[in-house]
CSV table of C-alpha atoms in Angstrom, one decimal:
chain,number,residue,atom,x,y,z
O,1,MET,CA,-56.9,140.6,1.9
O,2,LEU,CA,-59.3,141.9,4.5
O,3,SER,CA,-58.9,145.1,6.4
O,4,CYS,CA,-60.6,146.8,9.3
O,5,GLY,CA,-60.9,150.4,10.6
O,6,VAL,CA,-59.5,152.4,7.6
O,7,VAL,CA,-60.9,154.2,4.6
O,8,ALA,CA,-58.4,154.5,1.8
O,9,ARG,CA,-58.3,157.2,-0.8
O,10,ALA,CA,-58.1,155.8,-4.3
O,11,VAL,CA,-54.5,155.6,-5.4
O,12,ALA,CA,-53.9,155.3,-9.1
O,13,ALA,CA,-51.0,152.9,-8.9
O,14,CYS,CA,-47.8,152.2,-7.2
O,15,CYS,CA,-45.4,154.7,-8.7
O,16,ALA,CA,-42.3,152.6,-8.8
O,17,ALA,CA,-44.2,149.8,-10.5
O,18,LEU,CA,-45.1,152.4,-13.1
O,19,LEU,CA,-41.4,153.3,-13.5
O,20,VAL,CA,-40.4,149.7,-13.9
O,21,ALA,CA,-43.3,149.1,-16.3
O,22,ALA,CA,-42.1,152.0,-18.4
O,23,VAL,CA,-38.6,150.6,-18.5
O,24,CYS,CA,-40.0,147.4,-19.7
O,25,SER,CA,-42.2,148.7,-22.4
O,26,ALA,CA,-40.1,151.7,-23.7
O,27,PRO,CA,-38.8,151.0,-27.2
O,28,GLY,CA,-35.3,149.8,-27.4
O,29,VAL,CA,-34.9,149.2,-23.7
O,30,SER,CA,-33.9,145.7,-22.5
O,31,ALA,CA,-36.2,144.2,-19.9
O,32,HIS,CA,-33.2,142.5,-18.4
O,33,SER,CA,-30.8,145.4,-18.1
O,34,GLY,CA,-33.0,148.5,-17.8
O,35,ARG,CA,-30.4,150.5,-19.8
O,36,GLY,CA,-31.5,153.3,-22.1
O,37,GLU,CA,-33.9,156.2,-21.5
O,38,LEU,CA,-34.1,155.3,-17.8
O,39,PHE,CA,-30.6,156.7,-17.2
O,40,GLU,CA,-31.5,159.9,-18.9
O,41,LEU,CA,-33.9,160.4,-16.1
O,42,LEU,CA,-31.5,159.3,-13.5
O,43,ASP,CA,-28.9,161.7,-14.8
O,44,ARG,CA,-31.1,164.5,-13.7
O,45,VAL,CA,-30.7,163.6,-10.0
O,46,ASP,CA,-28.1,165.8,-8.3
O,47,LEU,CA,-26.4,163.3,-6.0
O,48,ASN,CA,-24.9,166.1,-4.0
O,49,ALA,CA,-28.2,167.7,-3.2
O,50,ASP,CA,-31.3,166.5,-1.4
O,51,LYS,CA,-33.6,166.3,-4.5
O,52,VAL,CA,-36.3,163.9,-5.6
O,53,ILE,CA,-37.7,162.8,-8.9
O,54,SER,CA,-41.4,163.5,-8.7
O,55,SER,CA,-44.1,161.2,-9.9
O,56,GLU,CA,-45.1,163.9,-12.5
O,57,GLU,CA,-41.6,163.6,-14.0
O,58,VAL,CA,-41.9,159.8,-14.1
O,59,ALA,CA,-45.3,160.1,-15.8
O,60,LEU,CA,-43.9,162.6,-18.4
O,61,TRP,CA,-40.9,160.4,-19.1
O,62,ALA,CA,-43.1,157.3,-19.3
O,63,ALA,CA,-45.5,159.0,-21.8
O,64,ALA,CA,-42.5,160.2,-23.9
O,65,ASN,CA,-41.2,156.7,-24.2
O,66,GLY,CA,-44.4,155.0,-25.2
O,67,ALA,CA,-45.4,153.7,-21.8
O,68,THR,CA,-48.8,154.3,-20.2
O,69,THR,CA,-49.2,155.5,-16.6
O,70,ALA,CA,-52.0,156.4,-14.3
O,71,ALA,CA,-53.0,159.8,-13.0
O,72,GLY,CA,-53.3,160.8,-9.4
O,73,THR,CA,-50.2,159.5,-7.8
O,74,ASN,CA,-48.7,162.0,-5.4
O,75,HIS,CA,-45.5,160.3,-4.3
O,76,SER,CA,-41.9,161.1,-5.1
O,77,PHE,CA,-38.8,159.1,-5.4
O,78,THR,CA,-35.8,160.1,-3.3
O,79,GLN,CA,-32.5,159.8,-4.9
O,80,GLU,CA,-31.8,156.7,-2.8
O,81,HIS,CA,-34.8,154.9,-4.2
O,82,VAL,CA,-33.8,155.8,-7.8
O,83,LEU,CA,-30.2,154.8,-7.4
O,84,ALA,CA,-31.2,151.5,-5.7
O,85,LEU,CA,-33.5,150.8,-8.5
O,86,SER,CA,-31.1,151.8,-11.2
O,87,LYS,CA,-28.3,149.6,-9.7
O,88,LEU,CA,-30.6,146.7,-9.8
O,89,LEU,CA,-31.7,147.3,-13.3
O,90,SER,CA,-28.2,147.9,-14.5
O,91,SER,CA,-27.4,144.2,-14.2
O,92,PRO,CA,-29.3,141.2,-15.6
O,93,ILE,CA,-32.2,140.0,-13.5
O,94,LEU,CA,-31.7,136.4,-14.7
O,95,ASP,CA,-28.3,135.3,-16.0
O,96,GLY,CA,-28.0,132.0,-17.8
O,97,THR,CA,-27.6,129.0,-15.5
O,98,VAL,CA,-26.7,131.1,-12.4
O,99,PRO,CA,-29.1,130.1,-9.6
O,100,VAL,CA,-31.0,133.1,-8.2
O,101,GLU,CA,-34.1,133.7,-6.1
O,102,VAL,CA,-33.3,130.9,-3.7
O,103,HIS,CA,-36.1,130.5,-1.1
O,104,THR,CA,-37.2,127.8,1.3
O,105,SER,CA,-40.7,126.9,2.4
O,106,LEU,CA,-42.6,124.3,4.4
O,107,LEU,CA,-43.8,121.0,3.0
O,108,ASN,CA,-44.9,119.7,6.4
O,109,ASN,CA,-43.7,119.7,10.0
O,110,SER,CA,-40.5,117.9,9.1
O,111,ARG,CA,-39.7,118.6,5.5
O,112,LEU,CA,-38.7,121.7,3.5
O,113,ALA,CA,-39.0,122.7,-0.1
O,114,ILE,CA,-36.2,124.6,-1.7
O,115,MET,CA,-36.8,126.6,-4.9
O,116,TRP,CA,-34.8,128.8,-7.2
O,117,VAL,CA,-34.7,130.3,-10.7
O,118,THR,CA,-32.4,130.2,-13.7
O,119,GLU,CA,-32.7,131.9,-17.0
O,120,VAL,CA,-32.1,128.8,-19.0
O,121,PRO,CA,-32.4,125.0,-18.2
O,122,THR,CA,-29.6,123.2,-16.4
O,123,LYS,CA,-28.8,119.5,-16.6
O,124,THR,CA,-30.0,118.9,-13.1
O,125,SER,CA,-31.8,120.7,-10.3
O,126,THR,CA,-29.6,119.7,-7.3
O,127,VAL,CA,-29.3,120.6,-3.7
O,128,GLU,CA,-26.0,119.6,-2.0
O,129,TYR,CA,-26.2,119.8,1.7
O,130,SER,CA,-24.8,118.8,5.1
O,131,THR,CA,-26.3,118.7,8.6
O,132,ASP,CA,-23.0,119.2,10.5
O,133,GLY,CA,-22.3,122.7,9.3
O,134,SER,CA,-19.7,121.5,6.8
O,135,HIS,CA,-19.3,123.1,3.4
O,136,SER,CA,-17.9,119.9,1.9
O,137,PHE,CA,-21.2,118.5,1.0
O,138,SER,CA,-21.5,114.8,1.1
O,139,LYS,CA,-25.2,114.5,0.4
O,140,SER,CA,-27.3,115.7,-2.5
O,141,ILE,CA,-30.9,115.4,-3.8
O,142,GLN,CA,-32.4,116.3,-7.1
O,143,GLY,CA,-35.7,117.8,-8.0
O,144,SER,CA,-37.8,119.0,-10.9
O,145,THR,CA,-38.4,122.1,-13.0
O,146,HIS,CA,-41.4,124.0,-14.3
O,147,THR,CA,-42.1,127.3,-15.9
O,148,TYR,CA,-44.9,129.6,-16.9
O,149,THR,CA,-45.4,131.9,-19.8
O,150,ALA,CA,-47.9,134.5,-18.6
O,151,GLY,CA,-46.8,138.0,-19.2
O,152,GLY,CA,-44.1,136.7,-21.5
O,153,TRP,CA,-41.9,135.5,-18.6
O,154,LYS,CA,-39.0,133.3,-19.7
O,155,GLY,CA,-37.1,131.3,-17.1
O,156,VAL,CA,-36.9,128.0,-15.3
O,157,ILE,CA,-38.2,127.4,-11.7
O,158,HIS,CA,-36.4,124.6,-9.9
O,159,GLU,CA,-38.1,122.8,-7.0
O,160,VAL,CA,-36.5,120.3,-4.6
O,161,HIS,CA,-38.3,118.5,-1.8
O,162,MET,CA,-35.8,117.8,1.0
O,163,PRO,CA,-35.9,114.6,3.0
O,164,GLU,CA,-37.2,114.4,6.5
O,165,PHE,CA,-34.9,115.7,9.2
O,166,PRO,CA,-35.2,115.8,13.0
O,167,ALA,CA,-36.8,118.9,14.4
O,168,ASN,CA,-34.6,122.0,14.6
O,169,THR,CA,-31.9,120.5,12.3
O,170,ARG,CA,-29.7,123.1,10.8
O,171,VAL,CA,-29.2,122.3,7.1
O,172,THR,CA,-26.3,124.0,5.3
O,173,TYR,CA,-26.7,123.8,1.5
O,174,HIS,CA,-26.3,125.4,-1.9
O,175,VAL,CA,-28.3,124.8,-5.1
O,176,GLY,CA,-27.6,124.5,-8.8
O,177,ASP,CA,-25.8,122.1,-11.1
O,178,ARG,CA,-22.2,121.0,-11.4
O,179,ASP,CA,-22.0,122.3,-15.0
O,180,GLY,CA,-24.2,125.3,-14.6
O,181,GLY,CA,-22.8,126.6,-11.4
O,182,TRP,CA,-23.8,126.8,-7.7
O,183,SER,CA,-25.4,129.4,-5.6
O,184,ALA,CA,-23.9,130.9,-2.4
O,185,ILE,CA,-24.1,128.7,0.7
O,186,TYR,CA,-27.1,129.1,3.0
O,187,THR,CA,-28.3,127.6,6.3
O,188,VAL,CA,-31.9,126.9,7.2
O,189,GLN,CA,-33.4,125.3,10.2
O,190,THR,CA,-36.1,122.7,10.0
O,191,PRO,CA,-39.4,123.3,12.0
O,192,PRO,CA,-39.6,122.7,15.7
O,193,THR,CA,-41.4,119.7,17.1
O,194,VAL,CA,-45.1,120.3,17.0
O,195,GLY,CA,-46.2,121.0,20.5
O,196,ASN,CA,-42.6,121.6,21.6
O,197,LYS,CA,-42.4,123.8,24.7
O,198,ARG,CA,-40.1,126.8,24.4
O,199,THR,CA,-38.1,128.6,27.1
O,200,ALA,CA,-38.1,132.2,28.1
O,201,ASP,CA,-34.7,132.8,26.6
O,202,LYS,CA,-35.6,131.1,23.3
O,203,PRO,CA,-39.2,131.8,22.3
O,204,LEU,CA,-40.6,130.8,18.9
O,205,ARG,CA,-40.1,133.9,16.8
O,206,ILE,CA,-42.2,134.6,13.7
O,207,ALA,CA,-42.3,137.6,11.4
O,208,THR,CA,-45.6,138.5,9.7
O,209,PHE,CA,-46.7,141.2,7.3
O,210,GLY,CA,-48.4,142.0,4.0
O,211,ASP,CA,-48.1,144.5,1.2
O,212,MET,CA,-44.3,144.6,0.5
O,213,GLY,CA,-43.3,145.3,-3.1
O,214,THR,CA,-39.8,146.3,-4.1
O,215,TYR,CA,-39.1,150.0,-4.6
O,216,ILE,CA,-42.6,151.4,-4.1
O,217,PRO,CA,-41.0,152.9,-2.2
O,218,LEU,CA,-39.5,150.9,0.7
O,219,GLY,CA,-40.1,147.1,0.5
O,220,TYR,CA,-36.4,146.6,0.0
O,221,LYS,CA,-35.7,148.6,3.1
O,222,VAL,CA,-38.0,146.5,5.2
O,223,CYS,CA,-36.2,143.5,4.0
O,224,GLU,CA,-32.9,145.1,5.2
O,225,GLN,CA,-34.6,145.9,8.5
O,226,MET,CA,-35.6,142.2,9.0
O,227,GLU,CA,-32.1,141.0,8.0
O,228,GLU,CA,-30.6,143.2,10.7
O,229,ASP,CA,-33.2,142.2,13.3
O,230,HIS,CA,-32.7,138.5,12.4
O,231,LYS,CA,-29.0,138.8,13.3
O,232,LYS,CA,-30.0,140.0,16.8
O,233,LYS,CA,-33.1,137.9,17.4
O,234,PRO,CA,-33.2,135.0,14.9
O,235,LEU,CA,-36.5,134.3,13.2
O,236,ASP,CA,-37.9,130.8,13.0
O,237,LEU,CA,-40.5,131.5,10.3
O,238,ILE,CA,-41.7,134.3,8.0
O,239,VAL,CA,-45.4,134.5,7.1
O,240,HIS,CA,-46.2,136.9,4.2
O,241,GLN,CA,-50.0,137.5,4.2
O,242,GLY,CA,-50.3,138.4,0.5
O,243,ASP,CA,-49.8,141.4,-1.8
O,244,ILE,CA,-46.3,140.3,-2.5
O,245,ALA,CA,-44.2,141.8,-5.3
O,246,TYR,CA,-46.6,144.5,-6.7
O,247,ALA,CA,-45.6,143.5,-10.2
O,248,SER,CA,-48.7,145.0,-11.8
O,249,THR,CA,-50.0,148.3,-13.0
O,250,ALA,CA,-53.5,147.4,-11.8
O,251,VAL,CA,-55.7,150.3,-12.6
O,252,THR,CA,-59.2,150.7,-13.9
O,253,ALA,CA,-60.2,152.4,-17.1
O,254,ASP,CA,-60.9,155.7,-15.2
O,255,GLY,CA,-57.3,155.7,-13.7
O,256,THR,CA,-58.3,154.8,-10.2
O,257,ASP,CA,-56.9,151.9,-8.1
O,258,ASP,CA,-58.5,148.5,-9.0
O,259,GLU,CA,-59.1,147.1,-5.5
O,260,ASP,CA,-60.4,143.7,-6.5
O,261,GLY,CA,-58.6,143.1,-9.8
O,262,SER,CA,-61.8,142.6,-11.7
O,263,ASP,CA,-61.6,145.5,-14.1
O,264,THR,CA,-57.8,145.9,-14.7
O,265,VAL,CA,-56.1,147.5,-17.6
O,266,GLY,CA,-52.4,147.4,-17.9
O,267,GLU,CA,-50.7,144.1,-17.0
O,268,GLU,CA,-48.3,142.4,-14.7
O,269,GLN,CA,-44.6,143.0,-15.3
O,270,GLU,CA,-43.0,139.6,-14.6
O,271,PHE,CA,-39.5,140.7,-14.1
O,272,VAL,CA,-40.6,142.6,-11.0
O,273,TRP,CA,-41.4,139.2,-9.5
O,274,ASP,CA,-37.7,138.4,-10.1
O,275,MET,CA,-36.6,141.7,-8.5
O,276,TRP,CA,-38.7,140.9,-5.4
O,277,ALA,CA,-37.5,137.4,-5.1
O,278,GLN,CA,-33.9,138.5,-5.3
O,279,GLN,CA,-34.7,141.2,-2.7
O,280,VAL,CA,-36.0,138.6,-0.2
O,281,GLN,CA,-33.4,135.9,-0.9
O,282,PRO,CA,-31.2,136.7,2.0
O,283,LEU,CA,-34.2,136.1,4.3
O,284,ALA,CA,-36.0,133.4,2.4
O,285,ALA,CA,-33.0,131.2,1.6
O,286,ASN,CA,-32.2,131.0,5.4
O,287,ILE,CA,-35.7,131.2,7.0
O,288,PRO,CA,-38.8,129.1,5.9
O,289,TYR,CA,-41.0,131.6,4.0
O,290,VAL,CA,-44.7,131.0,3.7
O,291,ALA,CA,-46.8,133.3,1.4
O,292,GLY,CA,-50.5,133.7,1.3
O,293,VAL,CA,-52.3,135.2,-1.7
O,294,GLY,CA,-53.7,138.7,-2.1
O,295,ASN,CA,-55.5,140.8,-4.7
O,296,HIS,CA,-52.2,141.9,-6.3
O,297,GLU,CA,-51.5,138.3,-7.2
O,298,LYS,CA,-54.6,138.0,-9.4
O,299,PHE,CA,-53.1,138.7,-12.8
O,300,PHE,CA,-53.1,135.9,-15.3
O,301,ASN,CA,-55.2,133.8,-13.0
O,302,TYR,CA,-52.5,133.8,-10.3
O,303,SER,CA,-50.0,132.2,-12.7
O,304,SER,CA,-46.9,133.8,-11.1
O,305,TYR,CA,-48.0,133.0,-7.6
O,306,LEU,CA,-48.9,129.4,-8.3
O,307,ALA,CA,-45.5,128.8,-10.1
O,308,ARG,CA,-43.3,130.5,-7.6
O,309,PHE,CA,-44.5,129.3,-4.2
O,310,LYS,CA,-44.8,125.8,-2.7
O,311,ASN,CA,-47.1,125.9,0.3
O,312,PRO,CA,-47.6,123.4,3.1
O,313,GLU,CA,-49.4,120.2,2.2
O,314,PRO,CA,-52.0,118.7,4.5
O,315,TRP,CA,-50.6,116.7,7.3
O,316,GLY,CA,-51.4,115.5,10.7
O,317,GLY,CA,-54.8,116.8,11.8
O,318,SER,CA,-55.0,119.3,8.9
O,319,PRO,CA,-58.0,118.6,6.6
O,320,SER,CA,-57.5,118.7,2.9
O,321,ALA,CA,-57.7,122.1,1.4
O,322,ILE,CA,-60.4,120.9,-1.1
O,323,ASP,CA,-58.7,121.4,-4.4
O,324,ASN,CA,-57.1,124.7,-3.5
O,325,ALA,CA,-54.2,124.0,-1.2
O,326,THR,CA,-52.1,126.8,-2.7
O,327,PHE,CA,-54.8,129.4,-1.9
O,328,TRP,CA,-56.0,128.2,1.5
O,329,PHE,CA,-54.1,125.9,3.7
O,330,SER,CA,-53.0,125.4,7.3
O,331,PHE,CA,-50.0,124.1,9.2
O,332,ASP,CA,-48.6,123.6,12.7
O,333,PHE,CA,-45.4,125.2,13.7
O,334,GLY,CA,-44.2,124.5,17.2
O,335,LEU,CA,-47.0,125.7,19.5
O,336,VAL,CA,-48.8,127.6,16.8
O,337,HIS,CA,-51.5,126.5,14.3
O,338,PHE,CA,-51.8,128.8,11.3
O,339,THR,CA,-55.0,128.8,9.2
O,340,MET,CA,-54.3,130.6,5.9
O,341,MET,CA,-57.5,131.8,4.2
O,342,SER,CA,-57.9,133.6,0.9
O,343,THR,CA,-60.2,136.6,0.8
O,344,GLU,CA,-59.7,136.6,-3.0
O,345,HIS,CA,-61.9,133.5,-3.1
O,346,ASP,CA,-65.4,132.8,-1.9
O,347,TYR,CA,-65.4,132.2,1.9
O,348,THR,CA,-69.1,132.8,2.5
O,349,PRO,CA,-71.1,130.1,4.5
O,350,GLY,CA,-71.5,127.0,2.4
O,351,SER,CA,-68.6,127.8,0.1
O,352,ARG,CA,-65.7,125.2,-0.3
O,353,GLN,CA,-63.3,127.5,1.5
O,354,HIS,CA,-65.8,128.1,4.4
O,355,ARG,CA,-66.4,124.4,4.8
O,356,TRP,CA,-62.6,123.8,4.9
O,357,ILE,CA,-62.0,126.6,7.5
O,358,VAL,CA,-64.7,125.2,9.8
O,359,ASP,CA,-63.2,121.7,9.5
O,360,ASP,CA,-59.7,123.0,10.0
O,361,LEU,CA,-60.5,125.0,13.1
O,362,ASN,CA,-62.5,122.2,14.6
O,363,ALA,CA,-59.5,119.9,14.2
O,364,ALA,CA,-57.2,122.6,15.6
O,365,VAL,CA,-59.4,123.2,18.7
O,366,ALA,CA,-59.4,119.4,19.2
O,367,ASN,CA,-55.7,119.5,19.2
O,368,ARG,CA,-55.2,122.5,21.4
O,369,GLY,CA,-53.7,120.5,24.2
O,370,THR,CA,-50.7,120.0,21.8
O,371,VAL,CA,-50.8,123.2,19.7
O,372,PRO,CA,-52.4,125.8,22.0
O,373,TRP,CA,-52.2,128.9,19.8
O,374,ILE,CA,-54.5,129.3,16.7
O,375,ILE,CA,-53.8,132.1,14.2
O,376,LEU,CA,-56.8,133.4,12.3
O,377,VAL,CA,-59.7,133.2,14.8
O,378,VAL,CA,-59.8,132.2,18.4
O,379,ASP,CA,-56.5,133.8,19.4
O,380,MET,CA,-55.3,136.2,16.7
O,381,TYR,CA,-56.2,137.3,13.2
O,382,PHE,CA,-53.6,138.8,10.8
O,383,CYS,CA,-54.3,140.6,7.5
O,384,GLY,CA,-52.9,143.3,5.3
O,385,HIS,CA,-54.3,145.1,2.2
O,386,MET,CA,-54.5,148.5,3.8
O,387,HIS,CA,-51.0,149.9,3.9
O,388,ILE,CA,-51.0,150.8,7.6
O,389,TYR,CA,-50.7,149.2,11.0
O,390,GLU,CA,-53.8,148.8,13.2
O,391,ARG,CA,-54.4,146.7,16.3
O,392,ILE,CA,-58.1,146.0,17.0
O,393,HIS,CA,-59.2,144.9,20.5
O,394,ALA,CA,-60.6,141.5,21.1
O,395,VAL,CA,-64.0,141.8,19.3
O,396,ASN,CA,-67.0,139.5,19.0
O,397,ASN,CA,-69.6,140.4,16.3
O,398,GLY,CA,-68.5,144.1,16.6
O,399,THR,CA,-68.6,144.2,20.4
O,400,VAL,CA,-65.3,144.8,22.3
O,401,VAL,CA,-64.9,142.0,24.8
O,402,ASN,CA,-61.4,143.0,26.0
O,403,ALA,CA,-60.0,146.5,25.6
O,404,ALA,CA,-56.6,146.1,27.3
O,405,SER,CA,-53.9,148.6,26.5
O,406,THR,CA,-51.0,146.1,26.4
O,407,ILE,CA,-52.0,142.8,28.1
O,408,TYR,CA,-55.0,140.8,27.0
O,409,ARG,CA,-55.8,138.3,29.7
O,410,ASN,CA,-57.9,135.3,28.7
O,411,PRO,CA,-59.7,137.2,25.8
O,412,SER,CA,-62.9,135.5,24.7
O,413,ALA,CA,-62.5,136.7,21.1
O,414,PRO,CA,-59.5,137.2,18.7
O,415,VAL,CA,-57.2,140.2,18.7
O,416,HIS,CA,-57.1,141.5,15.1
O,417,VAL,CA,-53.9,142.9,13.6
O,418,VAL,CA,-53.8,144.8,10.2
O,419,GLN,CA,-50.1,144.6,9.3
O,420,GLY,CA,-50.1,145.8,5.7
O,421,ASN,CA,-47.2,148.3,6.0
O,422,ALA,CA,-44.2,146.3,4.7
O,423,GLY,CA,-43.1,148.8,2.1
O,424,VAL,CA,-45.7,150.1,-0.3
O,425,PHE,CA,-47.0,153.6,-0.5
O,426,GLU,CA,-49.2,154.9,2.3
O,427,ASP,CA,-52.3,156.8,1.3
O,428,VAL,CA,-54.9,156.4,4.0
O,429,GLU,CA,-57.6,158.5,5.7
O,430,TRP,CA,-58.5,157.1,9.0
O,431,VAL,CA,-62.1,156.8,10.1
O,432,THR,CA,-62.8,159.6,12.6
O,433,PRO,CA,-63.5,159.7,15.4
O,434,THR,CA,-61.5,156.7,16.4
O,435,PRO,CA,-63.9,153.7,16.8
O,436,GLY,CA,-63.9,152.2,20.3
O,437,TRP,CA,-62.6,148.9,18.9
O,438,SER,CA,-59.4,150.4,17.4
O,439,ALA,CA,-56.6,150.1,19.9
O,440,VAL,CA,-53.6,151.5,18.1
O,441,ARG,CA,-53.3,152.8,14.5
O,442,LYS,CA,-50.2,154.0,12.7
O,443,SER,CA,-49.4,155.1,9.2
O,444,ARG,CA,-45.8,154.0,9.3
O,445,ILE,CA,-43.8,151.4,7.4
O,446,GLY,CA,-42.4,148.3,9.1
O,447,TYR,CA,-43.4,144.7,9.9
O,448,GLY,CA,-44.7,142.6,12.7
O,449,ARG,CA,-43.1,140.0,14.9
O,450,PHE,CA,-44.5,137.7,17.5
O,451,GLU,CA,-42.9,135.5,20.1
O,452,VAL,CA,-44.5,132.4,21.6
O,453,TYR,CA,-43.0,131.5,24.9
O,454,ASN,CA,-45.3,128.7,26.0
O,455,ALA,CA,-48.9,127.6,26.0
O,456,THR,CA,-50.0,130.7,27.9
O,457,HIS,CA,-47.9,133.7,26.8
O,458,LEU,CA,-47.6,135.3,23.3
O,459,PHE,CA,-46.0,138.6,22.7
O,460,TYR,CA,-46.5,140.8,19.6
O,461,GLU,CA,-44.8,143.9,18.4
O,462,SER,CA,-45.0,146.1,15.3
O,463,LEU,CA,-41.6,147.3,14.4
O,464,GLU,CA,-41.2,150.7,12.6
O,465,LEU,CA,-38.7,151.0,9.8
O,466,ALA,CA,-37.7,154.7,10.5
O,467,THR,CA,-36.8,154.2,14.2
O,468,ARG,CA,-36.2,150.5,14.3
O,469,GLU,CA,-38.2,150.5,17.5
O,470,ALA,CA,-41.6,149.0,18.4
O,471,MET,CA,-44.5,151.3,17.6
O,472,ASP,CA,-46.9,149.0,19.3
O,473,GLN,CA,-46.6,145.9,21.5
O,474,PHE,CA,-48.9,143.8,23.5
O,475,TRP,CA,-49.3,140.4,25.2
O,476,ILE,CA,-51.9,137.7,25.1
O,477,ILE,CA,-51.9,135.7,28.3
O,478,LYS,CA,-54.1,132.6,28.8
O,479,SER,CA,-54.5,130.7,32.0
């Protein structure tokens, strides 16, 4: 993931991931239940006092139980974090044929993919559904299964490609198998018509962020924040920019953070992926969820990411993603064209990805009469990786071409947004003095949301977890 305008101190590793890794690797402790020595640590939390378990205690406990940890972390767990984690670990992550980790994604502008996980195989992989809101499902469709073994993961991933529906169709469904059992009932809406004009009282509303994780320390809280906000202002789409579950203890031999994943020791803890997928299920089962790739997905040659996500396939004017559709791809959603690139793969001029990006953006510009907003370059660029929020003025080759405070009128270059603050630890030193191209910068946890009203008006806000208010907001207005 790219970042701009920040210099990060080297952080050894995400401390909760270390705690989880220690639970997995400690002798005699079940990776499913988490019972055992973990609760000796939890018992030391005084629930009637405002106490924390420090990272030093976690490191000492991990070492005593045969787990490795990295030096240098300076964060603590509040009792809320520890109790939330222990509650999750006190129950099985995967449980027989019970469908869990239900999530939806886009196949194209009229079809959805629905995926879920079971611990063991079931006779069928079935979605029963209705389009009239009824829970007496009269229609069903079956799909396929696959798995992966990297990191010792054991489970079954189910994937169903839904039929084409008219735009904005509300599909009520559950997943599973008649013998193995069914999931809860969810409702997801199919994408809007490409080029469909919105109204002021119902804009196209999309959440975007990177760098979430689970309990390291507040990814689960950001999910709760989005769930609450979704009830008030329903989302049409979620775009996760990468750095997803933070399932790895990715550190170098000297104990510092391994930024590019090229010299890692330790390994990915696969059940953390299951924790994260269950954490986002209330969102992803009801809202199409598109996930890009970041450096924290590199373990085992991206095996977990490739197995767990189905990204949009080329359609319409979108060129083929040249053998890497899962890593870089594009799609139209209403009035917005998304170009999803991967900074974990070569994107220099002449590379396969660079050629694809050029072709994709040329096709998008040619189609601008129908889909006027392009996300990556031209209008806006989103990224994560740095665990902060920063808005960067419209910049062309390092030169600010529009330095508006809240309204960018006809900017001739993209507005950049670093929204990498969806829950993981913050450990950043800002560049000082503030560069002229840096409009707003915040070291606070939250997520981003933008609203597209029509072909000329786009509104963006960065929502803070602590206050549940916008810590930055701005408009892009084109005439």
